[in-house]
mmCIF file of C-alpha atoms in Angstrom:
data_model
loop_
_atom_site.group_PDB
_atom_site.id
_atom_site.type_symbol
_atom_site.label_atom_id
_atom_site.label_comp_id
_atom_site.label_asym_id
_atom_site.label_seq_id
_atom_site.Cartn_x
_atom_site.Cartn_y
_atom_site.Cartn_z
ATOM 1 C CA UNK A 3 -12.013 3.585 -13.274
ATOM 2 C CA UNK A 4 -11.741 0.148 -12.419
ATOM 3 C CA UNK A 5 -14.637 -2.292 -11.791
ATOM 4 C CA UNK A 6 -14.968 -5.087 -9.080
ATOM 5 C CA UNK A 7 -17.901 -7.124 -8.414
ATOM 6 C CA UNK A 8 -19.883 -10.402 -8.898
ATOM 7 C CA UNK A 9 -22.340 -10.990 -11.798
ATOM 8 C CA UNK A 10 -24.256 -7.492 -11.406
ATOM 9 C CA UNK A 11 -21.637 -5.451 -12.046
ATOM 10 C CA UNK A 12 -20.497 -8.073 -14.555
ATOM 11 C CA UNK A 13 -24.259 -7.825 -16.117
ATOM 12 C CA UNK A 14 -23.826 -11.270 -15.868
ATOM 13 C CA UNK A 15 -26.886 -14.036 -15.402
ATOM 14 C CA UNK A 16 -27.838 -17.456 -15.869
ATOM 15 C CA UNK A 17 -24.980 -18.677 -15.572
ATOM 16 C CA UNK A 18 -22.594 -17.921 -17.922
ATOM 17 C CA UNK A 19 -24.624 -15.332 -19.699
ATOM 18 C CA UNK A 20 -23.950 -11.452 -20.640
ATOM 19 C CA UNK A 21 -25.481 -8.814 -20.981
ATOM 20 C CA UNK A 22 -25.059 -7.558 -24.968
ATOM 21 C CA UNK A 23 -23.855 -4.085 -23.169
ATOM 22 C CA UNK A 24 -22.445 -5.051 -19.882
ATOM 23 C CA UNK A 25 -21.989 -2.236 -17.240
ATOM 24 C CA UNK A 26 -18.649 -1.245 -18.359
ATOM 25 C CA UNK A 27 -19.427 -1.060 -21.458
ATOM 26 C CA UNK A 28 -22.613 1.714 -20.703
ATOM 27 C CA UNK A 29 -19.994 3.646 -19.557
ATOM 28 C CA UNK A 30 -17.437 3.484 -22.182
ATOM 29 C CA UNK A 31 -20.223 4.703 -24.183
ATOM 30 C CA UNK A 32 -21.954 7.353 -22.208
ATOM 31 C CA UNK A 33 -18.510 8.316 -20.960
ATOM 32 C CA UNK A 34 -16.415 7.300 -24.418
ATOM 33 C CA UNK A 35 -13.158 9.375 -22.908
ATOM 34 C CA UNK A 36 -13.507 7.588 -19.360
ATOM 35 C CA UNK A 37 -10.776 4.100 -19.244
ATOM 36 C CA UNK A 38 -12.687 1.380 -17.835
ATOM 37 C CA UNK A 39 -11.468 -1.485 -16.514
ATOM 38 C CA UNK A 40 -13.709 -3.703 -15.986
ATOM 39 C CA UNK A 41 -12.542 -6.750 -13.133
ATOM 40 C CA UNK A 42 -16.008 -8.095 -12.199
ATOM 41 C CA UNK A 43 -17.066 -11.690 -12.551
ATOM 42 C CA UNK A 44 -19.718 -14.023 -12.253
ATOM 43 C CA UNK A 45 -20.197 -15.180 -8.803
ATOM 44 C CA UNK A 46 -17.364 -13.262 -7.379
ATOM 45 C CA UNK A 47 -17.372 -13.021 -3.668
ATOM 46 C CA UNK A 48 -15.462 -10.525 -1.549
ATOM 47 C CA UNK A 49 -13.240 -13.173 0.080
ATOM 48 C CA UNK A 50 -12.448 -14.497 -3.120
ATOM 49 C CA UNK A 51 -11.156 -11.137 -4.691
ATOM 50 C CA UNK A 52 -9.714 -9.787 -1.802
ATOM 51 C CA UNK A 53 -6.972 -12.765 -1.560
ATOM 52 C CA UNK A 54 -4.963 -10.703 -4.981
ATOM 53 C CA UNK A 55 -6.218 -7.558 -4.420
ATOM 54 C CA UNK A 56 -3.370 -6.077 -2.924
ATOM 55 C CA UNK A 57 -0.885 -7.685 -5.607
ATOM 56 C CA UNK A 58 -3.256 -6.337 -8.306
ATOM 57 C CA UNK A 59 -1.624 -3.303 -10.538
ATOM 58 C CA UNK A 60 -4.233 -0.330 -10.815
ATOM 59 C CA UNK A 61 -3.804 3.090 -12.949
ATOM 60 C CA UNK A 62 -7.328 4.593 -12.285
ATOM 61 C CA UNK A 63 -7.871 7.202 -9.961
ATOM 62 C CA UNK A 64 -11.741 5.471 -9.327
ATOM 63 C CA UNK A 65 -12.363 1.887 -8.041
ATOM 64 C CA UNK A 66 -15.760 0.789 -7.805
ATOM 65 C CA UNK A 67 -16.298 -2.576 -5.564
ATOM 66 C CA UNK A 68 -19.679 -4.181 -6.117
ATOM 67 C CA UNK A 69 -19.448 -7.271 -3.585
ATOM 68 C CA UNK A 70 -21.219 -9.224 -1.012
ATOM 69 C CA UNK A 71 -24.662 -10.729 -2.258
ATOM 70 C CA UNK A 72 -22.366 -13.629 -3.151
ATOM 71 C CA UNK A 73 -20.669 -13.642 0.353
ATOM 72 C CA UNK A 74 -24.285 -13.346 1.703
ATOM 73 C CA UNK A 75 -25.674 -15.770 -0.162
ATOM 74 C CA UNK A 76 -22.784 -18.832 0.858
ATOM 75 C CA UNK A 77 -22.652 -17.463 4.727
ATOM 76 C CA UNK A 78 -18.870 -16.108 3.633
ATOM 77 C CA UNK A 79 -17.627 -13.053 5.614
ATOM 78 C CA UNK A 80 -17.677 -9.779 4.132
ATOM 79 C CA UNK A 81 -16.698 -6.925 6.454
ATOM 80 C CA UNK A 82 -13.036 -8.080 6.682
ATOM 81 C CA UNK A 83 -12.386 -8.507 2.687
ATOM 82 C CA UNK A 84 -13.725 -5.460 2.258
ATOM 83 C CA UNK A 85 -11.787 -3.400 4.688
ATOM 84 C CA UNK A 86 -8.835 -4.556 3.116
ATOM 85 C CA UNK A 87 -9.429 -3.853 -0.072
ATOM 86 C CA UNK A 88 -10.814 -0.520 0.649
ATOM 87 C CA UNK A 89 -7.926 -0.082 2.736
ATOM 88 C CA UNK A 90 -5.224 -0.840 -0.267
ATOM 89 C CA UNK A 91 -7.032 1.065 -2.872
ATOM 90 C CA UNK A 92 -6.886 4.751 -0.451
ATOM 91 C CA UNK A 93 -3.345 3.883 0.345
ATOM 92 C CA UNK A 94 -2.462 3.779 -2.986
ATOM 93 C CA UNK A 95 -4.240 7.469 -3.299
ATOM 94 C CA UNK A 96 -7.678 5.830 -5.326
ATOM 95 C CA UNK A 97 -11.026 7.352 -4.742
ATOM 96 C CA UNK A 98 -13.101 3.984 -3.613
ATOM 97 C CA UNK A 99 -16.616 3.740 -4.066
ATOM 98 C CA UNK A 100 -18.975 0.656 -2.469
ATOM 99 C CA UNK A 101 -22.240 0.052 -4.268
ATOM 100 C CA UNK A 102 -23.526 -1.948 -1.210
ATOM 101 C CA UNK A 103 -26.340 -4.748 -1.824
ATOM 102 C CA UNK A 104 -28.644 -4.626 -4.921
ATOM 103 C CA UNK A 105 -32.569 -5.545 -3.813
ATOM 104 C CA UNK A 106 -32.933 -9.405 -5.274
ATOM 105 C CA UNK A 107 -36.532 -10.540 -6.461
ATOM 106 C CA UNK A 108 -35.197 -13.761 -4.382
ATOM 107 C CA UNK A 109 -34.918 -12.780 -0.892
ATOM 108 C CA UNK A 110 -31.324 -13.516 0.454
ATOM 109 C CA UNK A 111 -30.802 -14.364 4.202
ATOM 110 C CA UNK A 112 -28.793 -12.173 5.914
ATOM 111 C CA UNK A 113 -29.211 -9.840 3.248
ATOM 112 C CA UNK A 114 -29.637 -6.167 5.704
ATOM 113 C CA UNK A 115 -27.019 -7.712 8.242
ATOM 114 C CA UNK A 116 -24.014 -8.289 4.882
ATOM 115 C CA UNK A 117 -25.294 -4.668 3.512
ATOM 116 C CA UNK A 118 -24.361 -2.981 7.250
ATOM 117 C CA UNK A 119 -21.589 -4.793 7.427
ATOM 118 C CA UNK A 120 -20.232 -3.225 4.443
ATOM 119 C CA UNK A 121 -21.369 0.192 5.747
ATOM 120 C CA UNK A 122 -19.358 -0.700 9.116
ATOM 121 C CA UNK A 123 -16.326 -1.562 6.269
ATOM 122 C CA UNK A 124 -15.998 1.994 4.707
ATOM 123 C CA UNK A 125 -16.132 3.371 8.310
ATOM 124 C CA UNK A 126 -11.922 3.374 7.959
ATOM 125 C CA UNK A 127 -11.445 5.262 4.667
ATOM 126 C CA UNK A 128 -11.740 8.779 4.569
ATOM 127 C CA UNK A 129 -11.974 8.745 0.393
ATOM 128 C CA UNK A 130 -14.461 5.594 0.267
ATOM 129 C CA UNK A 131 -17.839 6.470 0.137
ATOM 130 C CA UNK A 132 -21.340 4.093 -0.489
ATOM 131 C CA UNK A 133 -23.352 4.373 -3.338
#
């Protein structure tokens, strides 16, 4: 599987922190026989990552995209990004999976209107599915 996101998939915080067993790397463990790439970043945002997404070489069958509190949170759009990316990643015959919005302690603006747009983003791909 291959993982895209911002600094929650990344288990990223405070900057340039990380977690001592990032996301990914719970998986590799639980799942020692799974191959995870793991593409997320700190303070990703769907616009930026779709802009090379396409050009991007992927060899999993599973790709996870974890995006938009970022977008939210700087008033970027997120629907569009995301439809393309989703969009690639069935062409190419992956299984994509959305995680949606995580619930902040911080409330961020816009937060239920970014998480439907997403929603409204899988509506085109028959093997994309929220999570």
């Amino acid at each position: 599987m291959v993982l895209y996101g911002d600094s929650i998939l990344h288990g990223g915080y405070g900057g340039n922190l990380r977690l001592a067993e990032p996301p990914a790397a719970a998986l590799k463990r639980l799942r020692p026989r799974y191959t995870v790439d793991d593409r997320s970043a700190n303070g990703e945002t769907a616009t930026a990552r779709a802009a090379g997404f396409a050009n991007e070489k992927r060899a999993a069958r599973f790709v996870v995209i974890a995006h938009g509190l970022n977008d939210a949170a700087l008033s970027l759009p997120v629907e569009a990004p995301l439809r393309s990316m989703i969009a690639t990643a069935v062409r190419e015959g992956r299984v994509v999976i959305v995680t949606g919005l995580s619930r902040q302690r911080i409330p961020v603006p816009g937060r239920d209107q970014y998480d439907a747009a997403i929603r409204k983003a899988l509506e085109q791909g028959e093997s994309a599915q929220f999570e």
